Every structure is written in structure tokens, then in C-alpha cells.
mmCIF file of C-alpha atoms in Angstrom:
data_model
loop_
_atom_site.group_PDB
_atom_site.id
_atom_site.type_symbol
_atom_site.label_atom_id
_atom_site.label_comp_id
_atom_site.label_asym_id
_atom_site.label_seq_id
_atom_site.Cartn_x
_atom_site.Cartn_y
_atom_site.Cartn_z
ATOM 1 C CA MET F 1 0.130 -0.059 -0.101
ATOM 2 C CA PRO F 2 1.378 3.508 -0.886
ATOM 3 C CA SER F 3 2.322 5.712 1.760
ATOM 4 C CA THR F 4 -0.245 8.470 2.431
ATOM 5 C CA SER F 5 2.450 11.303 1.473
ATOM 6 C CA SER F 6 3.267 10.125 -1.959
ATOM 7 C CA LEU F 7 -0.568 10.382 -2.361
ATOM 8 C CA VAL F 8 0.006 14.269 -2.243
ATOM 9 C CA ARG F 9 2.075 14.422 -5.897
ATOM 10 C CA GLY F 10 4.652 17.049 -5.568
ATOM 11 C CA THR F 11 8.571 16.514 -6.300
ATOM 12 C CA GLU F 12 8.913 19.110 -3.024
ATOM 13 C CA ALA F 13 6.515 18.729 -0.769
ATOM 14 C CA PRO F 14 6.540 19.387 2.456
ATOM 15 C CA PRO F 15 6.426 16.700 5.337
ATOM 16 C CA ASP F 16 2.777 14.995 5.949
ATOM 17 C CA PRO F 17 0.881 16.863 2.719
ATOM 18 C CA LEU F 18 -2.160 15.046 3.380
ATOM 19 C CA ARG F 19 -2.617 15.753 6.837
ATOM 20 C CA ARG F 20 -1.578 19.374 6.170
ATOM 21 C CA LEU F 21 -4.075 18.987 3.161
ATOM 22 C CA LEU F 22 -6.989 18.077 6.215
ATOM 23 C CA LEU F 23 -6.105 21.170 8.412
ATOM 24 C CA GLU F 24 -6.755 23.270 5.560
ATOM 25 C CA LEU F 25 -10.040 22.087 4.715
ATOM 26 C CA GLY F 26 -11.014 21.265 8.203
ATOM 27 C CA GLU F 27 -10.615 25.009 8.852
ATOM 28 C CA ALA F 28 -11.811 26.144 5.858
ATOM 29 C CA LEU F 29 -14.948 24.041 6.486
ATOM 30 C CA LEU F 30 -15.408 25.100 10.261
ATOM 31 C CA GLY F 31 -14.929 29.020 8.853
ATOM 32 C CA GLY F 32 -18.248 28.422 7.271
ATOM 33 C CA GLY F 33 -20.537 27.372 9.710
ATOM 34 C CA LEU F 34 -20.245 23.812 9.759
ATOM 35 C CA PRO F 35 -21.243 21.712 12.401
ATOM 36 C CA VAL F 36 -17.635 19.885 13.863
ATOM 37 C CA HIS F 37 -19.112 16.912 13.627
ATOM 38 C CA ASP F 38 -20.242 17.238 10.029
ATOM 39 C CA VAL F 39 -16.128 18.300 9.514
ATOM 40 C CA GLU F 40 -15.308 15.335 11.606
ATOM 41 C CA GLU F 41 -17.376 13.032 8.834
ATOM 42 C CA GLU F 42 -15.985 14.476 5.791
ATOM 43 C CA LEU F 43 -12.306 14.946 6.645
ATOM 44 C CA ARG F 44 -12.445 11.338 7.622
ATOM 45 C CA GLY F 45 -13.982 10.344 3.953
ATOM 46 C CA LEU F 46 -11.382 12.491 2.758
ATOM 47 C CA GLY F 47 -9.126 10.209 4.456
ATOM 48 C CA ARG F 48 -10.154 6.997 3.344
ATOM 49 C CA ALA F 49 -10.437 8.036 0.005
ATOM 50 C CA LEU F 50 -6.671 9.305 0.153
ATOM 51 C CA GLY F 51 -5.742 6.599 1.304
ATOM 52 C CA ALA F 52 -5.388 7.024 5.026
ATOM 53 C CA PRO F 53 -8.075 4.355 6.613
ATOM 54 C CA ASP F 54 -6.881 5.760 10.205
ATOM 55 C CA VAL F 55 -6.737 9.170 9.998
ATOM 56 C CA ARG F 56 -7.980 11.102 13.096
ATOM 57 C CA VAL F 57 -9.708 14.399 13.531
ATOM 58 C CA ALA F 58 -10.960 15.911 16.743
ATOM 59 C CA ALA F 59 -12.895 19.266 15.918
ATOM 60 C CA LEU F 60 -13.556 22.055 18.170
ATOM 61 C CA THR F 61 -15.422 25.979 17.144
ATOM 62 C CA ASN F 62 -12.020 27.112 17.289
ATOM 63 C CA GLY F 63 -9.678 24.459 15.484
ATOM 64 C CA LEU F 64 -9.492 21.131 14.916
ATOM 65 C CA PHE F 65 -6.208 17.989 15.400
ATOM 66 C CA VAL F 66 -5.578 16.014 12.843
ATOM 67 C CA ALA F 67 -3.191 12.639 13.037
ATOM 68 C CA LEU F 68 -2.805 10.397 9.863
ATOM 69 C CA GLY F 69 -2.655 7.306 12.314
ATOM 70 C CA ALA F 70 -3.094 5.972 15.809
ATOM 71 C CA HIS F 71 0.816 6.140 16.077
ATOM 72 C CA GLU F 72 1.079 9.223 13.420
ATOM 73 C CA ALA F 73 2.047 12.770 15.232
ATOM 74 C CA THR F 74 -0.888 15.584 15.603
ATOM 75 C CA ARG F 75 -1.130 18.795 14.566
ATOM 76 C CA PHE F 76 -3.521 21.571 15.571
ATOM 77 C CA GLN F 77 -4.746 24.421 13.164
ATOM 78 C CA PRO F 78 -6.633 27.048 14.148
ATOM 79 C CA VAL F 79 -9.703 28.717 12.731
ATOM 80 C CA GLY F 80 -9.103 31.909 11.116
ATOM 81 C CA ALA F 81 -11.487 34.293 9.440
ATOM 82 C CA ALA F 82 -14.871 33.122 8.882
ATOM 83 C CA LEU F 83 -16.140 32.193 5.020
ATOM 84 C CA ARG F 84 -18.850 33.785 3.207
ATOM 85 C CA PHE F 85 -21.444 31.466 1.982
ATOM 86 C CA GLU F 86 -20.294 31.287 -1.641
ATOM 87 C CA GLN F 87 -16.450 30.032 -0.728
ATOM 88 C CA THR F 88 -18.379 27.654 1.494
ATOM 89 C CA ALA F 89 -20.067 26.014 -0.795
ATOM 90 C CA ASP F 90 -16.389 26.197 -2.767
ATOM 91 C CA VAL F 91 -15.064 24.713 -0.071
ATOM 92 C CA LEU F 92 -17.528 22.010 0.184
ATOM 93 C CA HIS F 93 -17.522 21.213 -3.851
ATOM 94 C CA LEU F 94 -13.590 20.823 -3.485
ATOM 95 C CA VAL F 95 -13.938 18.470 -1.129
ATOM 96 C CA HIS F 96 -16.144 16.487 -3.717
ATOM 97 C CA ARG F 97 -13.695 16.721 -6.431
ATOM 98 C CA LEU F 98 -10.650 15.226 -4.248
ATOM 99 C CA ARG F 99 -13.086 12.156 -2.901
ATOM 100 C CA ALA F 100 -13.528 11.647 -6.680
ATOM 101 C CA GLY F 101 -10.292 11.422 -7.737
ATOM 102 C CA GLU F 102 -10.671 14.654 -9.948
ATOM 103 C CA LEU F 103 -7.781 16.400 -8.436
ATOM 104 C CA ASP F 104 -4.622 16.039 -6.358
ATOM 105 C CA GLY F 105 -3.773 17.339 -3.157
ATOM 106 C CA PRO F 106 -0.957 20.294 -4.573
ATOM 107 C CA ARG F 107 -3.857 21.423 -6.779
ATOM 108 C CA ALA F 108 -6.810 21.394 -4.122
ATOM 109 C CA LEU F 109 -4.457 23.536 -1.791
ATOM 110 C CA ALA F 110 -3.430 26.119 -4.861
ATOM 111 C CA GLU F 111 -7.479 26.380 -5.276
ATOM 112 C CA LEU F 112 -8.606 26.373 -1.661
ATOM 113 C CA GLU F 113 -5.736 30.051 -1.315
ATOM 114 C CA GLY F 114 -7.541 31.056 -4.528
ATOM 115 C CA ILE F 115 -11.119 31.242 -2.452
ATOM 116 C CA ARG F 116 -9.659 32.146 0.257
ATOM 117 C CA ARG F 117 -8.707 35.189 -1.252
ATOM 118 C CA ALA F 118 -11.334 35.601 -4.162
ATOM 119 C CA PRO F 119 -13.140 39.032 -3.624
ATOM 120 C CA ALA F 120 -17.197 39.038 -2.872
ATOM 121 C CA ARG F 121 -19.252 39.203 -5.712
ATOM 122 C CA ARG F 122 -21.362 42.353 -4.368
ATOM 123 C CA PRO F 123 -19.650 45.297 -1.835
ATOM 124 C CA ALA F 124 -20.378 44.153 2.086
ATOM 125 C CA TRP F 125 -22.605 47.054 2.092
ATOM 126 C CA VAL F 126 -24.918 45.639 -0.637
ATOM 127 C CA ALA F 127 -24.603 42.111 1.345
ATOM 128 C CA ASP F 128 -25.851 44.365 4.720
ATOM 129 C CA LEU F 129 -28.811 45.879 2.906
ATOM 130 C CA GLY F 130 -30.007 42.220 2.900
ATOM 131 C CA ALA F 131 -31.184 42.587 6.192
ATOM 132 C CA LEU F 132 -33.926 44.906 4.692
ATOM 133 C CA PRO F 133 -36.359 42.753 3.068
ATOM 134 C CA VAL F 134 -35.817 39.951 5.501
ATOM 135 C CA GLY F 135 -37.421 41.769 8.641
ATOM 136 C CA VAL F 136 -40.167 43.147 6.295
ATOM 137 C CA GLY F 137 -40.746 39.540 4.915
ATOM 138 C CA VAL F 138 -40.447 37.918 8.720
ATOM 139 C CA CYS F 139 -42.629 40.893 9.828
ATOM 140 C CA LEU F 140 -45.152 40.075 7.164
ATOM 141 C CA PHE F 141 -45.628 36.274 8.892
ATOM 142 C CA LEU F 142 -45.506 38.073 12.374
ATOM 143 C CA GLN F 143 -47.780 40.652 12.128
ATOM 144 C CA PRO F 144 -48.812 41.738 8.834
ATOM 145 C CA ALA F 145 -50.135 45.193 9.541
ATOM 146 C CA ALA F 146 -48.835 48.315 7.457
ATOM 147 C CA ALA F 147 -47.612 50.502 10.026
ATOM 148 C CA ASN F 148 -45.763 47.339 12.051
ATOM 149 C CA VAL F 149 -44.291 46.167 8.494
ATOM 150 C CA LEU F 150 -42.692 50.157 8.072
ATOM 151 C CA ALA F 151 -41.569 50.138 11.574
ATOM 152 C CA ALA F 152 -40.343 47.083 10.301
ATOM 153 C CA GLY F 153 -38.587 48.599 7.487
ATOM 154 C CA LEU F 154 -37.047 51.372 9.448
ATOM 155 C CA GLY F 155 -35.608 49.035 11.841
ATOM 156 C CA SER F 156 -33.993 46.849 9.388
ATOM 157 C CA LEU F 157 -31.812 50.155 8.545
ATOM 158 C CA ILE F 158 -31.173 50.582 11.624
ATOM 159 C CA VAL F 159 -29.982 46.926 11.903
ATOM 160 C CA VAL F 160 -27.906 47.998 8.499
ATOM 161 C CA GLY F 161 -25.981 50.744 9.991
ATOM 162 C CA LEU F 162 -24.494 49.325 13.107
ATOM 163 C CA THR F 163 -23.701 46.126 10.861
ATOM 164 C CA VAL F 164 -21.411 48.526 8.743
ATOM 165 C CA LEU F 165 -19.719 50.070 11.927
ATOM 166 C CA ALA F 166 -19.547 46.669 13.977
ATOM 167 C CA ARG F 167 -17.283 45.926 10.525
ATOM 168 C CA ARG F 168 -15.584 48.860 9.917
ATOM 169 C CA LEU F 169 -14.791 49.294 14.211
ATOM 170 C CA PRO F 170 -14.704 45.488 15.459
ATOM 171 C CA TYR F 171 -14.194 46.661 18.838
ATOM 172 C CA LEU F 172 -17.842 47.740 18.754
ATOM 173 C CA ARG F 173 -18.870 44.098 17.568
ATOM 174 C CA PRO F 174 -19.785 42.766 21.131
ATOM 175 C CA LEU F 175 -22.265 45.733 21.572
ATOM 176 C CA LEU F 176 -24.122 45.226 18.299
ATOM 177 C CA PRO F 177 -26.483 42.845 20.039
ATOM 178 C CA VAL F 178 -27.711 44.955 22.809
ATOM 179 C CA THR F 179 -27.190 47.675 20.910
ATOM 180 C CA ALA F 180 -29.595 46.436 18.465
ATOM 181 C CA GLY F 181 -32.157 45.358 20.725
ATOM 182 C CA PHE F 182 -32.087 49.026 22.102
ATOM 183 C CA LEU F 183 -32.532 50.987 19.391
ATOM 184 C CA VAL F 184 -34.804 48.669 17.211
ATOM 185 C CA ALA F 185 -36.883 48.196 20.573
ATOM 186 C CA LEU F 186 -36.858 51.676 21.307
ATOM 187 C CA LEU F 187 -38.077 52.937 17.483
ATOM 188 C CA VAL F 188 -41.595 50.516 17.904
ATOM 189 C CA LEU F 189 -42.091 51.289 21.494
ATOM 190 C CA LEU F 190 -42.155 54.908 20.675
ATOM 191 C CA LEU F 191 -44.600 54.505 18.019
ATOM 192 C CA ALA F 192 -46.559 52.105 20.062
ATOM 193 C CA ARG F 193 -46.706 54.639 22.874
ATOM 194 C CA ALA F 194 -47.676 56.968 20.400
ATOM 195 C CA SER F 195 -51.015 54.686 19.160
ATOM 196 C CA LEU F 196 -49.092 54.446 15.843
ATOM 197 C CA LEU F 197 -48.937 50.405 15.829
ATOM 198 C CA ASP F 198 -49.974 47.364 18.262
ATOM 199 C CA GLY F 199 -48.438 44.460 19.080
ATOM 200 C CA PRO F 200 -44.518 45.913 19.293
ATOM 201 C CA LEU F 201 -42.951 42.622 19.997
ATOM 202 C CA ARG F 202 -43.723 40.501 17.121
ATOM 203 C CA THR F 203 -42.456 43.887 15.537
ATOM 204 C CA ILE F 204 -39.410 43.966 17.368
ATOM 205 C CA VAL F 205 -38.510 40.086 16.644
ATOM 206 C CA ALA F 206 -39.301 40.205 12.834
ATOM 207 C CA THR F 207 -36.604 43.291 12.785
ATOM 208 C CA LEU F 208 -33.935 41.650 14.646
ATOM 209 C CA ALA F 209 -34.711 38.199 12.944
ATOM 210 C CA ILE F 210 -31.393 38.326 10.825
ATOM 211 C CA LEU F 211 -29.199 38.946 14.183
ATOM 212 C CA LEU F 212 -30.649 36.296 16.433
ATOM 213 C CA PRO F 213 -28.693 33.653 17.411
ATOM 214 C CA GLY F 214 -31.197 31.031 16.227
ATOM 215 C CA GLY F 215 -28.857 28.501 14.225
ATOM 216 C CA LEU F 216 -26.058 29.119 16.697
ATOM 217 C CA LEU F 217 -28.278 27.573 19.356
ATOM 218 C CA VAL F 218 -29.747 24.489 17.109
ATOM 219 C CA THR F 219 -26.158 23.668 15.473
ATOM 220 C CA GLY F 220 -25.251 23.414 19.427
ATOM 221 C CA LEU F 221 -27.768 21.207 20.095
ATOM 222 C CA SER F 222 -27.146 19.232 16.882
ATOM 223 C CA GLU F 223 -23.462 18.571 18.064
ATOM 224 C CA ILE F 224 -24.300 17.946 21.430
ATOM 225 C CA ALA F 225 -26.829 14.856 20.361
ATOM 226 C CA ALA F 226 -24.116 13.911 17.945
ATOM 227 C CA GLY F 227 -21.751 13.437 20.672
ATOM 228 C CA ALA F 228 -19.581 16.955 20.228
ATOM 229 C CA ALA F 229 -20.451 17.806 24.067
ATOM 230 C CA SER F 230 -17.690 20.274 24.338
ATOM 231 C CA ALA F 231 -18.297 22.198 20.983
ATOM 232 C CA GLY F 232 -21.948 21.817 21.463
ATOM 233 C CA THR F 233 -22.044 23.578 24.919
ATOM 234 C CA ALA F 234 -19.810 26.569 23.895
ATOM 235 C CA ARG F 235 -22.032 27.091 20.439
ATOM 236 C CA LEU F 236 -25.247 26.721 23.204
ATOM 237 C CA VAL F 237 -23.274 29.538 25.701
ATOM 238 C CA SER F 238 -22.110 31.848 23.036
ATOM 239 C CA GLY F 239 -26.007 31.528 21.710
ATOM 240 C CA ALA F 240 -27.609 32.031 25.371
ATOM 241 C CA VAL F 241 -25.541 35.499 25.987
ATOM 242 C CA GLN F 242 -25.953 36.648 22.544
ATOM 243 C CA LEU F 243 -29.713 36.202 22.975
ATOM 244 C CA ALA F 244 -29.281 37.533 26.251
ATOM 245 C CA LEU F 245 -27.769 40.666 25.303
ATOM 246 C CA PHE F 246 -30.951 40.994 22.632
ATOM 247 C CA LEU F 247 -33.419 40.905 25.774
ATOM 248 C CA ALA F 248 -31.512 42.964 27.412
ATOM 249 C CA GLY F 249 -31.580 45.664 25.232
ATOM 250 C CA VAL F 250 -35.161 45.490 24.777
ATOM 251 C CA ALA F 251 -36.407 45.570 28.443
ATOM 252 C CA ALA F 252 -33.721 48.532 28.700
ATOM 253 C CA ALA F 253 -36.012 50.182 26.352
ATOM 254 C CA ALA F 254 -39.088 49.310 28.073
ATOM 255 C CA THR F 255 -37.659 51.068 30.874
ATOM 256 C CA ALA F 256 -36.600 54.175 28.664
ATOM 257 C CA THR F 257 -40.083 54.738 26.952
ATOM 258 C CA GLY F 258 -42.009 53.524 29.842
ATOM 259 C CA MET F 259 -44.167 51.071 28.809
ATOM 260 C CA PRO F 260 -45.145 48.507 31.019
ATOM 261 C CA ALA F 261 -44.730 44.581 30.917
ATOM 262 C CA THR F 262 -47.891 44.141 28.804
ATOM 263 C CA ALA F 263 -46.876 46.472 26.055
ATOM 264 C CA LEU F 264 -44.693 43.319 25.007
ATOM 265 C CA ALA F 265 -47.385 40.815 25.228
ATOM 266 C CA ASN F 266 -47.700 38.291 22.363
ATOM 267 C CA VAL F 267 -50.369 39.725 20.431
ATOM 268 C CA GLN F 268 -51.133 39.029 16.320
ATOM 269 C CA VAL F 269 -53.106 42.378 15.110
ATOM 270 C CA ALA F 270 -53.976 40.371 12.086
ATOM 271 C CA LYS F 271 -53.768 36.850 10.456
ATOM 272 C CA PRO F 272 -51.666 36.845 7.271
ATOM 273 C CA SER F 273 -53.235 35.821 4.094
ATOM 274 C CA TRP F 274 -51.938 33.010 1.648
ATOM 275 C CA TRP F 275 -50.361 35.672 -0.370
ATOM 276 C CA VAL F 276 -48.915 38.096 2.642
ATOM 277 C CA ILE F 277 -47.294 35.054 3.427
ATOM 278 C CA ALA F 278 -46.051 34.124 -0.055
ATOM 279 C CA LEU F 279 -44.825 37.561 -0.448
ATOM 280 C CA GLY F 280 -43.349 37.660 3.153
ATOM 281 C CA LEU F 281 -41.483 34.243 1.754
ATOM 282 C CA ALA F 282 -39.980 35.666 -1.256
ATOM 283 C CA LEU F 283 -38.708 38.967 0.474
ATOM 284 C CA ALA F 284 -37.036 36.967 3.434
ATOM 285 C CA VAL F 285 -35.412 34.060 0.884
ATOM 286 C CA ALA F 286 -34.278 37.542 -1.329
ATOM 287 C CA GLY F 287 -32.793 38.921 1.238
ATOM 288 C CA VAL F 288 -31.105 35.721 2.905
ATOM 289 C CA VAL F 289 -29.182 35.299 -0.552
ATOM 290 C CA VAL F 290 -28.101 38.621 -0.999
ATOM 291 C CA ASN F 291 -26.585 38.821 2.965
ATOM 292 C CA VAL F 292 -24.680 35.661 2.608
ATOM 293 C CA HIS F 293 -23.560 35.602 -1.119
ATOM 294 C CA THR F 294 -24.857 33.154 -2.441
ATOM 295 C CA PRO F 295 -23.968 31.175 -5.360
ATOM 296 C CA PRO F 296 -25.857 32.106 -8.205
ATOM 297 C CA PRO F 297 -25.921 28.472 -10.401
ATOM 298 C CA ALA F 298 -27.435 27.621 -6.975
ATOM 299 C CA ILE F 299 -31.004 30.534 -6.415
ATOM 300 C CA PRO F 300 -33.403 28.791 -8.220
ATOM 301 C CA TRP F 301 -32.410 25.422 -6.284
ATOM 302 C CA ILE F 302 -32.042 27.115 -3.429
ATOM 303 C CA VAL F 303 -35.550 29.112 -4.072
ATOM 304 C CA VAL F 304 -37.160 25.486 -4.262
ATOM 305 C CA VAL F 305 -35.661 23.679 -1.722
ATOM 306 C CA ILE F 306 -37.227 26.815 0.893
ATOM 307 C CA ALA F 307 -40.385 26.905 -0.726
ATOM 308 C CA VAL F 308 -41.083 23.218 -0.088
ATOM 309 C CA SER F 309 -40.037 23.390 3.172
ATOM 310 C CA VAL F 310 -41.340 26.413 4.482
ATOM 311 C CA THR F 311 -45.059 25.516 2.869
ATOM 312 C CA VAL F 312 -44.341 22.714 4.994
ATOM 313 C CA GLN F 313 -43.359 24.345 7.916
ATOM 314 C CA VAL F 314 -46.784 26.607 7.921
ATOM 315 C CA VAL F 315 -48.890 23.993 7.331
ATOM 316 C CA VAL F 316 -47.642 21.267 10.152
ATOM 317 C CA GLY F 317 -46.740 24.769 12.729
ATOM 318 C CA SER F 318 -50.038 26.194 12.475
ATOM 319 C CA THR F 319 -52.178 22.684 13.272
ATOM 320 C CA HIS F 320 -49.209 21.012 16.081
ATOM 321 C CA GLY F 321 -47.338 23.658 17.141
ATOM 322 C CA ALA F 322 -43.802 25.446 16.484
ATOM 323 C CA ALA F 323 -41.621 22.529 17.804
ATOM 324 C CA ILE F 324 -43.324 20.196 15.234
ATOM 325 C CA GLY F 325 -43.460 22.354 12.454
ATOM 326 C CA GLY F 326 -39.990 23.269 12.812
ATOM 327 C CA LEU F 327 -38.554 19.494 13.049
ATOM 328 C CA ALA F 328 -41.259 18.938 9.703
ATOM 329 C CA GLY F 329 -39.664 21.795 7.808
ATOM 330 C CA ALA F 330 -36.208 20.458 8.984
ATOM 331 C CA VAL F 331 -36.467 17.123 7.590
ATOM 332 C CA THR F 332 -38.320 18.111 4.270
ATOM 333 C CA ALA F 333 -35.259 20.980 3.561
ATOM 334 C CA ALA F 334 -33.272 18.171 3.902
ATOM 335 C CA ALA F 335 -35.076 15.606 1.960
ATOM 336 C CA THR F 336 -35.893 18.044 -0.835
ATOM 337 C CA ALA F 337 -32.047 18.729 -0.787
ATOM 338 C CA THR F 338 -30.903 15.596 -1.434
ATOM 339 C CA LEU F 339 -33.663 15.061 -4.255
ATOM 340 C CA VAL F 340 -32.220 17.790 -5.775
ATOM 341 C CA HIS F 341 -28.570 16.582 -4.768
ATOM 342 C CA TRP F 342 -29.755 13.494 -7.149
ATOM 343 C CA LEU F 343 -30.675 15.270 -10.309
ATOM 344 C CA PRO F 344 -27.867 15.554 -13.170
ATOM 345 C CA GLY F 345 -25.979 18.904 -12.263
ATOM 346 C CA GLY F 346 -27.621 19.191 -8.763
ATOM 347 C CA PRO F 347 -25.694 21.450 -6.006
ATOM 348 C CA LEU F 348 -24.125 19.873 -3.295
ATOM 349 C CA TRP F 349 -27.088 18.474 -0.517
ATOM 350 C CA GLN F 350 -25.281 21.620 2.276
ATOM 351 C CA VAL F 351 -25.502 24.412 -0.290
ATOM 352 C CA LEU F 352 -28.718 23.590 -0.592
ATOM 353 C CA TYR F 353 -29.782 23.185 2.964
ATOM 354 C CA LEU F 354 -27.848 25.868 4.791
ATOM 355 C CA PRO F 355 -29.718 28.579 3.471
ATOM 356 C CA ALA F 356 -32.980 26.597 4.005
ATOM 357 C CA PHE F 357 -31.681 25.958 7.586
ATOM 358 C CA TRP F 358 -31.824 29.867 8.020
ATOM 359 C CA ILE F 359 -34.737 30.261 7.026
ATOM 360 C CA VAL F 360 -36.641 27.388 9.108
ATOM 361 C CA VAL F 361 -35.050 28.641 11.719
ATOM 362 C CA PRO F 362 -36.355 31.889 12.665
ATOM 363 C CA GLY F 363 -40.089 30.806 11.947
ATOM 364 C CA SER F 364 -39.889 28.024 14.117
ATOM 365 C CA PHE F 365 -37.419 29.166 17.015
ATOM 366 C CA GLY F 366 -40.006 30.267 19.827
ATOM 367 C CA LEU F 367 -38.369 33.731 19.890
ATOM 368 C CA LEU F 368 -41.424 35.641 20.807
ATOM 369 C CA ASN F 369 -41.852 32.965 24.009
ATOM 370 C CA THR F 370 -38.401 33.964 25.258
ATOM 371 C CA ALA F 371 -38.510 37.239 24.780
ATOM 372 C CA GLN F 372 -41.573 36.966 27.137
ATOM 373 C CA ILE F 373 -39.531 35.397 29.699
ATOM 374 C CA GLU F 374 -38.203 39.253 30.574
ATOM 375 C CA VAL F 375 -41.500 39.766 31.088
ATOM 376 C CA GLY F 376 -43.266 37.401 33.418
ATOM 377 C CA ASN F 377 -45.072 34.823 31.517
ATOM 378 C CA GLY F 378 -42.799 32.346 32.937
ATOM 379 C CA ALA F 379 -41.715 28.398 32.748
ATOM 380 C CA GLN F 380 -44.953 27.956 29.676
ATOM 381 C CA SER F 381 -42.291 30.186 27.580
ATOM 382 C CA VAL F 382 -39.134 28.831 28.881
ATOM 383 C CA LEU F 383 -41.130 25.268 27.638
ATOM 384 C CA THR F 384 -42.145 26.230 24.352
ATOM 385 C CA ALA F 385 -38.969 28.288 23.232
ATOM 386 C CA VAL F 386 -37.068 25.042 24.449
ATOM 387 C CA SER F 387 -39.395 22.867 22.673
ATOM 388 C CA ALA F 388 -39.257 24.840 19.571
ATOM 389 C CA VAL F 389 -35.437 24.612 19.354
ATOM 390 C CA PHE F 390 -35.154 21.060 20.153
ATOM 391 C CA GLY F 391 -37.495 20.284 17.109
ATOM 392 C CA VAL F 392 -35.405 22.215 14.844
ATOM 393 C CA SER F 393 -32.029 20.002 16.229
ATOM 394 C CA ILE F 394 -34.029 16.091 15.955
ATOM 395 C CA GLY F 395 -35.169 17.357 12.393
ATOM 396 C CA THR F 396 -31.723 18.265 11.484
ATOM 397 C CA LEU F 397 -30.336 15.268 13.135
ATOM 398 C CA ILE F 398 -32.861 13.245 10.731
ATOM 399 C CA GLY F 399 -31.677 15.510 7.689
ATOM 400 C CA ALA F 400 -28.457 14.664 7.435
ATOM 401 C CA VAL F 401 -29.128 11.129 7.823
ATOM 402 C CA ILE F 402 -30.979 11.745 4.352
ATOM 403 C CA SER F 403 -28.346 13.204 3.077
ATOM 404 C CA ARG F 404 -26.247 10.483 3.311
ATOM 405 C CA ILE F 405 -28.163 7.793 1.524
ATOM 406 C CA PRO F 406 -26.472 7.120 -1.928
ATOM 407 C CA ARG F 407 -27.727 8.367 -5.094
ATOM 408 C CA PRO F 408 -30.012 5.529 -6.503
ATOM 409 C CA SER F 409 -28.334 3.416 -9.402
ATOM 410 C CA ARG F 410 -29.471 4.179 -12.989
ATOM 411 C CA THR F 411 -29.042 0.675 -13.837
ATOM 412 C CA VAL F 412 -32.297 -1.400 -13.386
ATOM 413 C CA PRO F 413 -31.265 -4.933 -12.648
ATOM 414 C CA LEU F 414 -31.966 -7.657 -14.577
ATOM 415 C CA PRO F 415 -34.954 -10.299 -13.638
ATOM 416 C CA LEU F 416 -34.308 -13.553 -12.570
ATOM 417 C CA ALA F 417 -34.655 -16.783 -14.762
#
């Protein structure tokens, strides 16, 4: 059997080039936000494909350890800058080509470096403006009244401005959750105090949806359920702290405006009709596509996956609650993404699933109930919020199993004589 080092061709190759390749790819996948257990599985599969069946990987949220065997040296690679979604999609495609034997290690490392250095397809401020249609679209779901939707649009502009400022002044980034929560809630509560709108809580949640750590919490629970307790716990703590900062900002705004706790009750002014839901979904999807730098060739397929998964989530959730609706939406997203991936020329499963996951989470997370914990709704709010998070987490784990179903063979077996 050839040595693992010889599988990565190059006369001037450094020691253990395969280990370096796995470390670099693992760092990129972690920087793209993939759960650590998915990263570990990708690297183990890649190691087997490249002749290292005993490769050992231990991933954390901030780095990973890799050894090519039980008696091989272990190296640690810290995670660098986060990748845009378009870069993550390119890295996933690179891993797929490596496993298929379409390129060797040196070429893969060169392409990976090119992916990291690739400029964004659109300016950062344009991507930040994606928060505007997301806020308006989610508000059409949660509080479809003209005044509330207008307030969500104005509040989304505040979110855009704060995001741009936090990127230019990184030392202000830790203050983004509490500042955004305070300023958005201040605007909405002042409008409510002037009797210009009703049901401010849903409007606040819709406006902050793009910043809320729903995806972080769901990913953390999924990692814990998959056995990656350290990484999952770290994400849960981080997400809980961010959520607490948002709630602190909202509570401070309520105090500053003198609004009573009852003003933050979960009140829906009007029920959205089917065309309002469709319009809200279209706006939210468009905002996510712009905000995360989605690869253009995958956009039509992503829209299909999101439309199917959200339709199932809304129908099931309206009958059985947010937890079951979130589970159904996540499973449907995974199944639809897998079917599309099986089509000739279909994008990779993760490229299709991740945007759908980002849309499903805000709709099922139970943030309305979580926000009410601060205003006295107590244990029932906690239970509803936690059950919604678990619903999407379980759906995500089931979806990961569905994604591993091998593509059906196109050959039809001959009948037995």
C-alpha cells in the first residue's frame, strides 16, 4: 500500500502533505459554520479516499486536531477568518472533487488558497442591505399590519447601519446585540406609545431576526446530540449570551420609554393571508440570498428547497405547534435538498440545505416566547422556546441521516430467471 504522503504529488512536498491538506480543509469548513461532527465526518471520508483509512480528527469550534493514524503525530490548526457562504460552497465542492479523484493535493491547496482570497461578488454594504427585505418579510409573517411592516423596515435600516459600523470598527462588535435590541425596540415602542401601531413585540422580533442566534443554538444542540459535547456546549453558551444581550436591550428600551410589561405581550394584530405569506417568504429569501453571498447558479434550486420546506413548516406548525412545525420543516428541507442533489448537475446537499435551515430557524425558534420571559410569562415561555429549538435540532439530525442516502443507481437489475 502506498504511503499517504506519496498520494499528494509534488517533488518538493513538505512533510505529511495529506495531513496539511486535511487541516486546511477542516479549518475552511469550520470557518464556514459547519457543525463539528459534519467536519469530522467529511475529513475522515476524505482521508479514506486518499489512502489514510485510520485518519483521526477532533474538531472544536475554534480549531481542529488531525493525525493520520494512531501512532502518527497530531497537529492543531486554529480557525481563521469566517468564510462567506459562496466560499463555503466552493470548499464543499472542492472536497467532493477530491473524494472523486478529480484533482490532487497540491492543486487542491492552490484552489483553496484562491477561494480564500476570492473577492465577494457584491460590496459588503450591499450584502448588509439584505437585512431590510428579511425584516420586512418576517414581519409580514408575524405582524402583517401596514404600520408594523413600515416600522420593521425602518428598524431594519438601523440594523444595517449598526452592522456596517461593527464591521468597520471591530471592537464595537460585542455591543451589536444589545445596541441593536435597544435601538430597534426604542423605535417600535415609541411608535406604539404614540398609538401608531399595536403588537410591538412581534415587530421587534421580525426586525432583529437576521441577527438573532437561532441557528447558533440549534447547531449547538445538534452537535451535543451527535456526541460533540464540547463544541455544542460552547455554541449554546455563546448563543444564550447573545440572546440575553438582545433581551437586555429590549428591556432597557421598555424602561426608557416607560412602557408597561403588558406592552410586550405576544399579540398578533392580523392573520396573514396566503398571498401575504408568499410575499413575506419571497422577501425573506431574497434578503438571505443577498446577505450571505449565495452562489448564483444555486439560487433557483435553493428557492425551490426553501419554498417546499417553509410550506410544510407553516402547514404543520399551524396545526401542531412551532416545535413539530420546525422539525417537519428541517426534515423536508433535507429530503428536498437530497432529491435535488441527485439530479444531473444538481448542487451539493449542504449548499441547498444551509439557506433553507437559516429560513426555517427564525420561523420556528419560539423567540416570541423567549422574549416574554423578561416580562413575566414564566415557565410556559421557557418550555415553548426550548421545545421549538429541540424540534429544529432533531429535524437537523434526521436530515443529516437522509443526506447520506446513496444516490439510486440508474441501472435497472435484470429479472431473475
